[in-house]
Short mmCIF file of C-alpha atoms in Angstrom, two decimals:
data_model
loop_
_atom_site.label_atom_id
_atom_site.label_comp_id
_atom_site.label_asym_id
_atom_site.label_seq_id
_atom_site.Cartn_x
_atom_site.Cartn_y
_atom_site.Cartn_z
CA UNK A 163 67.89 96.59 109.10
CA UNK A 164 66.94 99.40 106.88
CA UNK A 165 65.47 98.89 103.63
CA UNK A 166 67.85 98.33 100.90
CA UNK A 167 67.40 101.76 98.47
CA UNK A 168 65.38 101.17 95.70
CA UNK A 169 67.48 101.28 91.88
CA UNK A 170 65.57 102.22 88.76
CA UNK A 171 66.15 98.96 86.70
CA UNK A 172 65.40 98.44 83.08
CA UNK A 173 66.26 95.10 81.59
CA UNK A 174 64.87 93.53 78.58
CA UNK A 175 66.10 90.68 76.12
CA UNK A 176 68.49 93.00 74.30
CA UNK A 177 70.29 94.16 77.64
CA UNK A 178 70.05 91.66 80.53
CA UNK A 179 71.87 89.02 79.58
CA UNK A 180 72.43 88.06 83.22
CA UNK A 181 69.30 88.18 84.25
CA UNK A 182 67.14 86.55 80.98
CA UNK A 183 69.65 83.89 80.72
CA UNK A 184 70.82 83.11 84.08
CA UNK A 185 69.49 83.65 87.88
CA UNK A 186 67.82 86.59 88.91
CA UNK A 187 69.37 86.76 92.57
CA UNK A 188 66.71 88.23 94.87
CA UNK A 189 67.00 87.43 99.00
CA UNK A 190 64.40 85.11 100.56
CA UNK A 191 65.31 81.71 98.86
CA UNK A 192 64.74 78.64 100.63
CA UNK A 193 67.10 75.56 101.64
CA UNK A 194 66.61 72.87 99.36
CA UNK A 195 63.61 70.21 100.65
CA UNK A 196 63.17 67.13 98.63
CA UNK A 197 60.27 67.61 96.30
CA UNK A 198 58.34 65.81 93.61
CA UNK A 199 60.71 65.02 90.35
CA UNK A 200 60.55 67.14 87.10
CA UNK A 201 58.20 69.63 88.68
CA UNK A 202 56.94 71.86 86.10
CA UNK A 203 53.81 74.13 85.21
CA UNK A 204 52.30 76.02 82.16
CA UNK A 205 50.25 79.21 81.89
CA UNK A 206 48.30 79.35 78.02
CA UNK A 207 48.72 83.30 77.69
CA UNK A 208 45.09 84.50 76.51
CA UNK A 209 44.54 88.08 75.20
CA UNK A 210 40.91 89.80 76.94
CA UNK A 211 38.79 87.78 74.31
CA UNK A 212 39.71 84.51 75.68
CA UNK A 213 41.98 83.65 72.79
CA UNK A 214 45.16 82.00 73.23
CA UNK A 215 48.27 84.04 72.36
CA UNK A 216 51.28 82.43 74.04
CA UNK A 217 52.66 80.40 76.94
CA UNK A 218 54.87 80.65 79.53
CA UNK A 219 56.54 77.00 81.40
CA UNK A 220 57.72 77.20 84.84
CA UNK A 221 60.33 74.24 85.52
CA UNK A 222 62.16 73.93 89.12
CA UNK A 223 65.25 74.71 88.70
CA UNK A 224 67.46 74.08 92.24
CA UNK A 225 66.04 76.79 94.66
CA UNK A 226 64.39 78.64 92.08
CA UNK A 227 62.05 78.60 88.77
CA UNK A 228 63.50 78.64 85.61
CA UNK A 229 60.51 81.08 83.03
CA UNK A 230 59.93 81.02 79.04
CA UNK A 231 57.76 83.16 77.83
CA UNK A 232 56.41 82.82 73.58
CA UNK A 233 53.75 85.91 73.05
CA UNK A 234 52.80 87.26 70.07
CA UNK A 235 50.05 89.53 68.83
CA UNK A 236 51.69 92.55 71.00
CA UNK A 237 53.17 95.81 70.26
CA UNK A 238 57.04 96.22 69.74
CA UNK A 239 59.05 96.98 72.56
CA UNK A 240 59.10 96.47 76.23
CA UNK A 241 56.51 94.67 78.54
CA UNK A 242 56.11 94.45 81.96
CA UNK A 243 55.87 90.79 82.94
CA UNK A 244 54.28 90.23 86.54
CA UNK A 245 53.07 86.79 88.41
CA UNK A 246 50.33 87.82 90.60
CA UNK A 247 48.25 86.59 93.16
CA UNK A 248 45.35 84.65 92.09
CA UNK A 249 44.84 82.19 89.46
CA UNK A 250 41.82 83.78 87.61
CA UNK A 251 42.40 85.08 84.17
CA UNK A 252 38.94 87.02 84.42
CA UNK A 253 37.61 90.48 84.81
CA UNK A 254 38.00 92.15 88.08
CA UNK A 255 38.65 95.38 90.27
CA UNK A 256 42.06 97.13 89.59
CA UNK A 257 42.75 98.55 93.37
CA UNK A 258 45.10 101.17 91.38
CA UNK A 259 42.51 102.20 88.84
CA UNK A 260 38.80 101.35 91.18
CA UNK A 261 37.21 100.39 88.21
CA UNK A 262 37.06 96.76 86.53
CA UNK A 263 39.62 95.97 84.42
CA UNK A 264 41.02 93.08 82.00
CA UNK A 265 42.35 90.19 83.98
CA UNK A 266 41.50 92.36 87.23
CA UNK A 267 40.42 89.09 88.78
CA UNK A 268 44.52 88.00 89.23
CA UNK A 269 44.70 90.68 91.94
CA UNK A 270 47.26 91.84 92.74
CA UNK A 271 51.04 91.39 92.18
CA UNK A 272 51.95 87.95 94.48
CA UNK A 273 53.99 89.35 97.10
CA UNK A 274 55.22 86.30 99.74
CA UNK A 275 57.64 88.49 101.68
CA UNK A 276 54.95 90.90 102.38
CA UNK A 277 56.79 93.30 100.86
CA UNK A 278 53.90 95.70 100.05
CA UNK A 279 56.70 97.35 97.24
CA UNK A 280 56.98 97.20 93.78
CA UNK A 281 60.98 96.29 93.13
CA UNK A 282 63.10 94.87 90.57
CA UNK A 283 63.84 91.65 89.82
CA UNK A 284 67.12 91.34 91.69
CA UNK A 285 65.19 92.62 94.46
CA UNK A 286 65.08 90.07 97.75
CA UNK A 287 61.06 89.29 98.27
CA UNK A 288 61.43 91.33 101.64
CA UNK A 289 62.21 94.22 100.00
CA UNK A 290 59.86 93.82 96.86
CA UNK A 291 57.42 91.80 95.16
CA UNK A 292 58.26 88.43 94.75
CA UNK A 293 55.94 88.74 91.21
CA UNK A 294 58.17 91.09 89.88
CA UNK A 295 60.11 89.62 86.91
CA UNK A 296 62.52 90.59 84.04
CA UNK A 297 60.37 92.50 81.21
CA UNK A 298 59.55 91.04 77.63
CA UNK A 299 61.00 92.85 74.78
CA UNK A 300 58.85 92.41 71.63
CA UNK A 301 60.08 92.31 68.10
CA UNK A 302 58.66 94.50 65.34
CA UNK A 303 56.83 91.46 64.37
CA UNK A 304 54.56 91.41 67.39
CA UNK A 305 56.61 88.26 69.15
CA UNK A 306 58.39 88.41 72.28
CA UNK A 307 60.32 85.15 73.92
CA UNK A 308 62.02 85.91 77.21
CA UNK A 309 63.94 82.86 79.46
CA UNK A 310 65.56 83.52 82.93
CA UNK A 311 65.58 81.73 86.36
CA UNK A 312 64.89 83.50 89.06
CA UNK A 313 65.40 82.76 93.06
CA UNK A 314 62.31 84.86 93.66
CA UNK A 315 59.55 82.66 92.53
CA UNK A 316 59.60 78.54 93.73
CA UNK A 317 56.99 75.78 92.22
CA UNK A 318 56.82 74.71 95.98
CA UNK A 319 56.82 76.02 99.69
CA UNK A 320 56.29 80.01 100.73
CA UNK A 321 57.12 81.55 96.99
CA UNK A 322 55.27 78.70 95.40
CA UNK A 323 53.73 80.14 91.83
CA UNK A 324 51.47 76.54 91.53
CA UNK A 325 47.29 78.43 90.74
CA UNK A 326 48.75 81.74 90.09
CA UNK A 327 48.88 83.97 87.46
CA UNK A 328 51.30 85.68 85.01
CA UNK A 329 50.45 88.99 83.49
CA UNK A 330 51.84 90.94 80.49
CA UNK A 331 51.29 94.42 80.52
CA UNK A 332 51.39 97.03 77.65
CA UNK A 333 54.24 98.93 78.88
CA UNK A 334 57.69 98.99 80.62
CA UNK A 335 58.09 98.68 83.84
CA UNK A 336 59.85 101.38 85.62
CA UNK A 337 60.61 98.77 88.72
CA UNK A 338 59.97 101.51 91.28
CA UNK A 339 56.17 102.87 91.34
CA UNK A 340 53.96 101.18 93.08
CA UNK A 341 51.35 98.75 92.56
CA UNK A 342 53.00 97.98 89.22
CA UNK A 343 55.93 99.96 88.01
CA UNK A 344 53.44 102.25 85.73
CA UNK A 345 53.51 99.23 83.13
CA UNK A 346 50.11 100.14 82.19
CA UNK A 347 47.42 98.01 81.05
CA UNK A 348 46.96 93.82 81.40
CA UNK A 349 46.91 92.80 78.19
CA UNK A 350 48.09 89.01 78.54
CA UNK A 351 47.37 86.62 81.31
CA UNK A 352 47.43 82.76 82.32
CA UNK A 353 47.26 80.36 84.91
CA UNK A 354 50.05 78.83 86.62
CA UNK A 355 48.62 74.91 86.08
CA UNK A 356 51.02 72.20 87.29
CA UNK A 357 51.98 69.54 84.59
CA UNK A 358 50.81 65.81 85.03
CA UNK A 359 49.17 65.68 88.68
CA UNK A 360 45.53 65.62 89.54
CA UNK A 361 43.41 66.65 92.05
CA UNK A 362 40.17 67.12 93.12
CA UNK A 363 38.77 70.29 94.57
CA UNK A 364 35.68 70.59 97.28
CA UNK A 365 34.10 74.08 97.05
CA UNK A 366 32.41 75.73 99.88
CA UNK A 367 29.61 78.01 99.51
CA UNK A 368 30.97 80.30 102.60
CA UNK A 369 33.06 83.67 101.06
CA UNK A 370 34.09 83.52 105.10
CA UNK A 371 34.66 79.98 106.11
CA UNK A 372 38.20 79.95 106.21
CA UNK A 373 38.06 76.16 106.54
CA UNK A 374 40.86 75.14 109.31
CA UNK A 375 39.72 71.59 110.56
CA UNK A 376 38.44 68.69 108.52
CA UNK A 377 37.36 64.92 109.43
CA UNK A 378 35.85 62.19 107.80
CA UNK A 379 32.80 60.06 108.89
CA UNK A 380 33.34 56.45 107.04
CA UNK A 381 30.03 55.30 107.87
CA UNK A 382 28.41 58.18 106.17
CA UNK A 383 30.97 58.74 103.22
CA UNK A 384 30.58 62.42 104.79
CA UNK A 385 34.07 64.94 104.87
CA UNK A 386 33.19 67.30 107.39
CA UNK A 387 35.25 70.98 107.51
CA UNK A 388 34.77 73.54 110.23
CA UNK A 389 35.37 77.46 110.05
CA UNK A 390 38.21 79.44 111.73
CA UNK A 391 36.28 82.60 111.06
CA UNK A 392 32.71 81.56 112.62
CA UNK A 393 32.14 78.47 113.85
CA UNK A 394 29.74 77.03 110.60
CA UNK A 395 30.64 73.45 110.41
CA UNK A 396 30.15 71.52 106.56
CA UNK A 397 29.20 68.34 105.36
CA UNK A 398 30.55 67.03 102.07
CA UNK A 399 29.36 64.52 99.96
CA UNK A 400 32.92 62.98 99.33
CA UNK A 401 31.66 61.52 96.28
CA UNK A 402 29.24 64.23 94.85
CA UNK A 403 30.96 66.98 96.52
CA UNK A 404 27.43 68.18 97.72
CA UNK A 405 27.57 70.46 100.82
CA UNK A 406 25.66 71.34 103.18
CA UNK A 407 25.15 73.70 106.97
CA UNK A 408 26.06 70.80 109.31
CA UNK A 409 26.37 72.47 112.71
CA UNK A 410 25.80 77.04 112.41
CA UNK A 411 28.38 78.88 114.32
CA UNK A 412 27.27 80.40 117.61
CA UNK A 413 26.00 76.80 118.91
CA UNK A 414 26.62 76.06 122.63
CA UNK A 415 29.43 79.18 122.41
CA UNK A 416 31.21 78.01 119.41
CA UNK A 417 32.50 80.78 117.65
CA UNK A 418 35.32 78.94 115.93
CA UNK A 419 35.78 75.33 114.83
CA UNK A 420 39.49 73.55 114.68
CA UNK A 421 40.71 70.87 114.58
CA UNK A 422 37.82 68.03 114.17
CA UNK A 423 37.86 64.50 114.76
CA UNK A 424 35.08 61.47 114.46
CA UNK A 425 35.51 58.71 117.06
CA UNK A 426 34.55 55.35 116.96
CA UNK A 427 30.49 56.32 117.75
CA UNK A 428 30.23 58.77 115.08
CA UNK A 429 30.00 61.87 117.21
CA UNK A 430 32.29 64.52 115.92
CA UNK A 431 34.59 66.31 118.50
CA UNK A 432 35.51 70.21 117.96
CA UNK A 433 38.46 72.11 119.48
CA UNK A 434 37.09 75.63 120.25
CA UNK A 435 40.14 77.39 119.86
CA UNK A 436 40.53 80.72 122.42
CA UNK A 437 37.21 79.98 123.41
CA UNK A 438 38.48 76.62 125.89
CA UNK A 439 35.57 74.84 124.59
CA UNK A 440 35.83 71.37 123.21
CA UNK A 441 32.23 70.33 121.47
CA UNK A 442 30.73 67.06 120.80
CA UNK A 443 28.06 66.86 118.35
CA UNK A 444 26.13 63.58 117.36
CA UNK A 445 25.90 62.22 113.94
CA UNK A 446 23.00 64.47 112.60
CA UNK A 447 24.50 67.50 114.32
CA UNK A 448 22.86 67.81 117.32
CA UNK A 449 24.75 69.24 120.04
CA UNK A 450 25.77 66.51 122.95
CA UNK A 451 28.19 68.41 125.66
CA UNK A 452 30.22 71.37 125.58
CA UNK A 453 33.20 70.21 128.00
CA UNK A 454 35.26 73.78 129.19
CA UNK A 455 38.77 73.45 130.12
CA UNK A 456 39.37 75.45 133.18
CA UNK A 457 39.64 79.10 133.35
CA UNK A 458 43.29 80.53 132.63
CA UNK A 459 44.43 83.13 130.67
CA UNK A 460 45.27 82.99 126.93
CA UNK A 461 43.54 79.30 125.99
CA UNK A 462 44.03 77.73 122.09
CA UNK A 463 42.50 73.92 122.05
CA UNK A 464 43.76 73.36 118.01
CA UNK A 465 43.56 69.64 117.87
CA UNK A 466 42.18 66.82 119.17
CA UNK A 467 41.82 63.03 118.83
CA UNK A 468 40.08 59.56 119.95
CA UNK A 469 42.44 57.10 120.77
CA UNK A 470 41.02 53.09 121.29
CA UNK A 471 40.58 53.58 124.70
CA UNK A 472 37.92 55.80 124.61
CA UNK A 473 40.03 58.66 125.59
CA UNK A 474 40.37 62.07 123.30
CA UNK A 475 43.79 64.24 123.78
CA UNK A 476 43.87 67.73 123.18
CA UNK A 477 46.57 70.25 122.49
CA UNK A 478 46.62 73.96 123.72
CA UNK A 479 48.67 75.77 121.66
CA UNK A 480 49.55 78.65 124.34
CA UNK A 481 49.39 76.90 127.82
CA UNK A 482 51.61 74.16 128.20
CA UNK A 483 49.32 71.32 129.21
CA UNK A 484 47.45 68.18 127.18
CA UNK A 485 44.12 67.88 127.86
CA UNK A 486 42.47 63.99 128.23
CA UNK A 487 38.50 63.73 127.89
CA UNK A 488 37.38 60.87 129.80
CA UNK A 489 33.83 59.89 130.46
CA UNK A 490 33.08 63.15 129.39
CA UNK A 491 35.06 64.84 132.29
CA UNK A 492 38.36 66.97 131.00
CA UNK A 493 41.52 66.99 132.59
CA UNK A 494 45.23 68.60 132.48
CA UNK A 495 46.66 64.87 131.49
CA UNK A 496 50.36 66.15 130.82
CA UNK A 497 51.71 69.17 131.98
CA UNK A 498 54.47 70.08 129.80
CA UNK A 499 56.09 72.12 131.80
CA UNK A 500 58.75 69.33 133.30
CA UNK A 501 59.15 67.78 129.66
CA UNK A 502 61.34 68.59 126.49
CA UNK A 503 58.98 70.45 125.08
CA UNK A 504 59.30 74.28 125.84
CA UNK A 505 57.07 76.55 124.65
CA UNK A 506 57.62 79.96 123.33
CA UNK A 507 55.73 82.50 121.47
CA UNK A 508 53.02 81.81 119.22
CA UNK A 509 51.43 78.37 118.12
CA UNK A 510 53.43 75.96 119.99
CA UNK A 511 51.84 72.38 120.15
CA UNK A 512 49.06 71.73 116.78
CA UNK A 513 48.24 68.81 115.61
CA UNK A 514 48.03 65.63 117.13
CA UNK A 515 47.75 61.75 115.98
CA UNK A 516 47.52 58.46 117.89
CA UNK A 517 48.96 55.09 116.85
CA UNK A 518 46.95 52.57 116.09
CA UNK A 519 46.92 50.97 119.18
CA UNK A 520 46.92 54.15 121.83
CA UNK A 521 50.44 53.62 122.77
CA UNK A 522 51.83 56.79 121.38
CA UNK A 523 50.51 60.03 120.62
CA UNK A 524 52.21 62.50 117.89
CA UNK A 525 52.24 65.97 117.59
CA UNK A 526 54.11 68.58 116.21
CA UNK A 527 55.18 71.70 117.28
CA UNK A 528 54.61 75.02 114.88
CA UNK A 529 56.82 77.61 116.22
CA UNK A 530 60.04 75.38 116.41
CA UNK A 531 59.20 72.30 113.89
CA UNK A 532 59.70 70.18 116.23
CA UNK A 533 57.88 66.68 116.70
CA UNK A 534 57.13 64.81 119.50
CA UNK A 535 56.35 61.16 120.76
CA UNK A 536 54.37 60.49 123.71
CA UNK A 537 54.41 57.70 125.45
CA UNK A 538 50.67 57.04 127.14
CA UNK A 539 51.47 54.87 129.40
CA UNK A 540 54.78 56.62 131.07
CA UNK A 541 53.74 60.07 129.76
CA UNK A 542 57.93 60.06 128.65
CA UNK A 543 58.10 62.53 125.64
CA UNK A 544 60.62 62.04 123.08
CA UNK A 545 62.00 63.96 119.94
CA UNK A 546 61.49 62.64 116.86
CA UNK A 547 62.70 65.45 114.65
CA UNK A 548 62.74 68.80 114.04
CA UNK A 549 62.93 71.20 110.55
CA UNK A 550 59.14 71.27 110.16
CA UNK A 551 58.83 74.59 111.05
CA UNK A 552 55.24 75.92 110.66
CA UNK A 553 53.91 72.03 110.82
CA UNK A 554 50.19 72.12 111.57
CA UNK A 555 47.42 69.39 110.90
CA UNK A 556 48.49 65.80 110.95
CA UNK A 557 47.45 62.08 109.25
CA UNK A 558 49.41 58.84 110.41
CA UNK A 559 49.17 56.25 107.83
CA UNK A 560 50.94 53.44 109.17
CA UNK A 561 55.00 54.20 109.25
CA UNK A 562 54.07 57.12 107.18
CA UNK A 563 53.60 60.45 108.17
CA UNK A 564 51.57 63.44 106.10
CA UNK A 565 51.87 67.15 107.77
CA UNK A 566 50.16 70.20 106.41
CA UNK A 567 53.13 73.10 106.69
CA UNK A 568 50.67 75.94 106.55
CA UNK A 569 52.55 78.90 105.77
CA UNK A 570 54.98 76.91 103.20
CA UNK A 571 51.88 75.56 101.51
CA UNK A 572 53.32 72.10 101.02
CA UNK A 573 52.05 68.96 102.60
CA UNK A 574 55.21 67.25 103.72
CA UNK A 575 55.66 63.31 103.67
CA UNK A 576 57.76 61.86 106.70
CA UNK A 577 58.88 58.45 107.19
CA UNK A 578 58.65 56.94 110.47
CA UNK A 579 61.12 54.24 112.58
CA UNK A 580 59.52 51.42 113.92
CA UNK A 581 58.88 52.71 116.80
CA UNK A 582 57.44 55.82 116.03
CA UNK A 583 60.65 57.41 117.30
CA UNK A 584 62.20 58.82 114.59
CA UNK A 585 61.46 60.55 111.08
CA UNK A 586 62.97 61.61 107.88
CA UNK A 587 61.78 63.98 105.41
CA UNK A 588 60.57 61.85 102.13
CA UNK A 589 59.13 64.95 100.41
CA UNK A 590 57.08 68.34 100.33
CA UNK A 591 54.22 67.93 97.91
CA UNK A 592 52.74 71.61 97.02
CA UNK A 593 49.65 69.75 95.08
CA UNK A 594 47.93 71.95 92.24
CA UNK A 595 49.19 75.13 94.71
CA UNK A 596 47.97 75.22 98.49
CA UNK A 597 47.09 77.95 100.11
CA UNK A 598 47.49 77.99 103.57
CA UNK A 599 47.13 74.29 104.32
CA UNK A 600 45.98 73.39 108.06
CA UNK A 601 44.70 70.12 108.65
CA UNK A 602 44.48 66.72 106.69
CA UNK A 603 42.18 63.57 106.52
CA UNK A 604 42.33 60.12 104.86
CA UNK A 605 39.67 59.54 102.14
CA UNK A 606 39.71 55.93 101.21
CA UNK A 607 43.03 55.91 99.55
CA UNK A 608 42.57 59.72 99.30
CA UNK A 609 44.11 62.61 101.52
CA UNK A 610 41.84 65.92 101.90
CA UNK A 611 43.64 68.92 102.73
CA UNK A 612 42.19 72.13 103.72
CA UNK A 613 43.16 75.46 102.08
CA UNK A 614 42.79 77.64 104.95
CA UNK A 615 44.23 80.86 104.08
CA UNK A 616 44.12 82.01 107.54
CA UNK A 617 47.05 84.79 106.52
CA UNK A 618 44.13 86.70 105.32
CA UNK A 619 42.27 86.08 108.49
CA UNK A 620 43.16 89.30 110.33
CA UNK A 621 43.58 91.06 106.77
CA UNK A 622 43.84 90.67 102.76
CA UNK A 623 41.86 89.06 100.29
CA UNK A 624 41.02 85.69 100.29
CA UNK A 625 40.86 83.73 97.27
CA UNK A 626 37.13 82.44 96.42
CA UNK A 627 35.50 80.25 96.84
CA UNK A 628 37.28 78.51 99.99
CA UNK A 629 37.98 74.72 98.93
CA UNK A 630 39.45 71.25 100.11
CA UNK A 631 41.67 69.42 97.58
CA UNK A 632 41.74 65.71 97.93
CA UNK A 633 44.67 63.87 95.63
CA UNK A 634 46.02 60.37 95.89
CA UNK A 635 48.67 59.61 98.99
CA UNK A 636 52.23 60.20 97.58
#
């Protein structure tokens, strides 16, 4: 459809009511999901010199956020008030300006829908920034207090705000010129922190690991995460957080490193990706085999894992087959083709788990949501359920199942039946703010998630330094 035409909106305290007071309607909400309980954030407002000035609280409010904003210390009149991309409150590059700025490090305004517009805030995400909010009007005294809930902005899933920023600017916004509506300089800006919940983050020193697969090595208290981007596998201290090159990129072919596993030897197994390679690489790195799946066009191995009887199943994500390594031979174990699961463009089959006792394998399905039980022994697939659209990586804990939902940035919680059969939706936990979460591994009592942010991939800015987050199972 074409593009809705764009309005010249100017709304402050004094005239917008409906919009500071009630919901800002914008297109692009999403159905409700259960999610954590009184899920709230704060951003301390800090002017250039670091000194606090304000605060804005973020509280979920049904599909949407529900903003207050206390300044003062500003100039009377109206502000342009903006959430933007990253959560750094430090100086940076201003695309609009080329030069380094106040705040410049918050990039640019957050834009889920990929809008690439500046809008109003009535505008649907798809048609404009999902950062653009109601303006602040400031008194003659130099304080401004705005509150509004808005449809645009979530604490959770794809227009999740969680280690983001909100800027005040010194002028209006014109909601219509792009990057920013003309609202002139930053003058205000905090981080989006969520209230009461902590987590631990694992930087890596790669600006271009794009970390998609991550495994832990008991034995050696080691979390090990492997790049999208070049291959580089990590080791992480899991206590210190020390890391270090375990395995370059380029080794035996691998130019990309997905979904990793540990089996019962210590030996860590790698899914090449579009390369058809799945590596094996012993406990100080060395390289053991490089097993190749047979020549066909279009291959993506994303996952793989051990299973008790020494076998390792592996999913291709664009030829309907599971792999099964077997005394270091690999073989099309399941073709898929005469089973429920059809696949269709894009990722289909991701990540995939095994019970504890190599009855069933698990693995869900990212195009459609869809996940699967398969029976080892009959090779019977059966549905278990579906709505987790963009499901990646994968962690069984007993009846309880943890899936990273990349592109919602939420790890979601499912509970399982007995028989691994069925599964409900317990809850979608966005953490401290994921972005781009692939693949998941148990830490002790600990999950480790990966912040992949393999939209930016192909394009856009990554946010630095790449990291795993590790919080307590929910």
């Amino acid at each position: 459809m074409m593009r809705q035409v764009k309005k010249t909106l100017v709304l402050g305290l004094g005239g917008a009511a409906l919009l500071l007071s009630g919901l800002v309607m914008a297109g692009g909400a999403e159905s409700m999901t259960p999610m954590p309980a009184n899920l709230s954030a704060t951003a301390a407002l800090r002017d250039a010199a670091g000194e606090v000035r304000g605060a804005a609280t973020f509280e979920q409010a049904g599909m949407g956020v529900r903003v207050t904003v206390n300044v003062s210390g500003l100039n009377p009149g109206m502000h342009g008030l903006h959430v933007h991309e990253f959560g750094r409150c430090t100086p940076g590059v201003d695309p609009a300006e080329n030069k380094v700025v106040p705040f410049g490090g918050a990039g640019g305004h957050f834009d889920p829908g990929h809008s690439k517009n500046h809008d109003g805030p009535d505008a649907g995400n798809k048609y404009g920034h999902g950062g653009d909010l109601p303006m602040l009007e400031v008194s003659a005294d130099g304080t401004g207090k705005a509150t509004f809930t808005t449809s645009k902005l979530s604490l959770t899933g794809m227009n999740g705000v969680l280690n983001r920023s909100i800027v005040i600017h010194t002028g209006m916004d014109d909601y219509k010129s792009d990057p920013s509506g003309k609202s002139g300089a930053r003058e205000r800006c905090g981080v989006i922190l969520r209230n009461n919940f902590t987590a631990r983050d694992y930087p890596l020193p790669d600006p271009q690991s794009f970390p998609e697969g991550v495994a832990y090595d008991t034995s050696k208290g080691v979390i090990y995460t492997g790049s999208a981007a070049n291959g580089n596998i990590y080791a992480i201290n899991a206590t210190t957080g020390a890391t270090s090159l375990f395995s370059e990129g380029g080794a035996k072919g691998r130019s990309t490193a997905l979904g990793l596993k540990v089996d019962a030897q210590g030996r860590l197994w790698v899914a090449g990706g579009a390369t058809g390679a799945i590596n094996i690489l012993s406990k100080d790195g060395a390289p053991i085999a490089t097993l190749m799946t047979p020549p066909s066009p279009n291959p993506y191995l994303n996952d793989l894992i051990p299973t008790s009887d020494g076998s390792v199943y592996v999913t291709d994500s664009t030829r309907p087959v599971i792999w099964r390594v077997r005394d270091m031979k690999v073989e099309p174990w399941l073709n898929l083709g005469g089973t429920p699961i059809k696949y269709g463009p894009g990722i289909n089959l991701n990540g995939i788990v095994a019970t504890p006792d190599g009855r069933y394998l698990l693995s869900i399905q990212l195009n459609t949501g869809e996940l699967w039980r398969i029976d080892t022994r009959t090779k019977a697939v059966r549905k278990v359920m579906a709505g987790l659209k963009n499901g990646d990586g994968l962690l069984l804990d007993g009846q309880t199942l943890y899936v990273a939902r990349n592109a919602d940035g939420v790890v979601s919680k499912v509970s399982l039946g007995a028989d691994y059969g069925s599964g409900t939706l317990v809850m979608e936990e966005p953490l401290t703010g994921l972005k781009f979460p692939t693949t998941l591994a148990r830490v002790d009592g600990d999950v480790v998630v990966t912040q992949g942010q393999l939209d930016k991939l192909q394009g856009g800015i990554p946010e630095t330094p790449f990291k795993l987050t590790r919080f307590k199972m929910f």
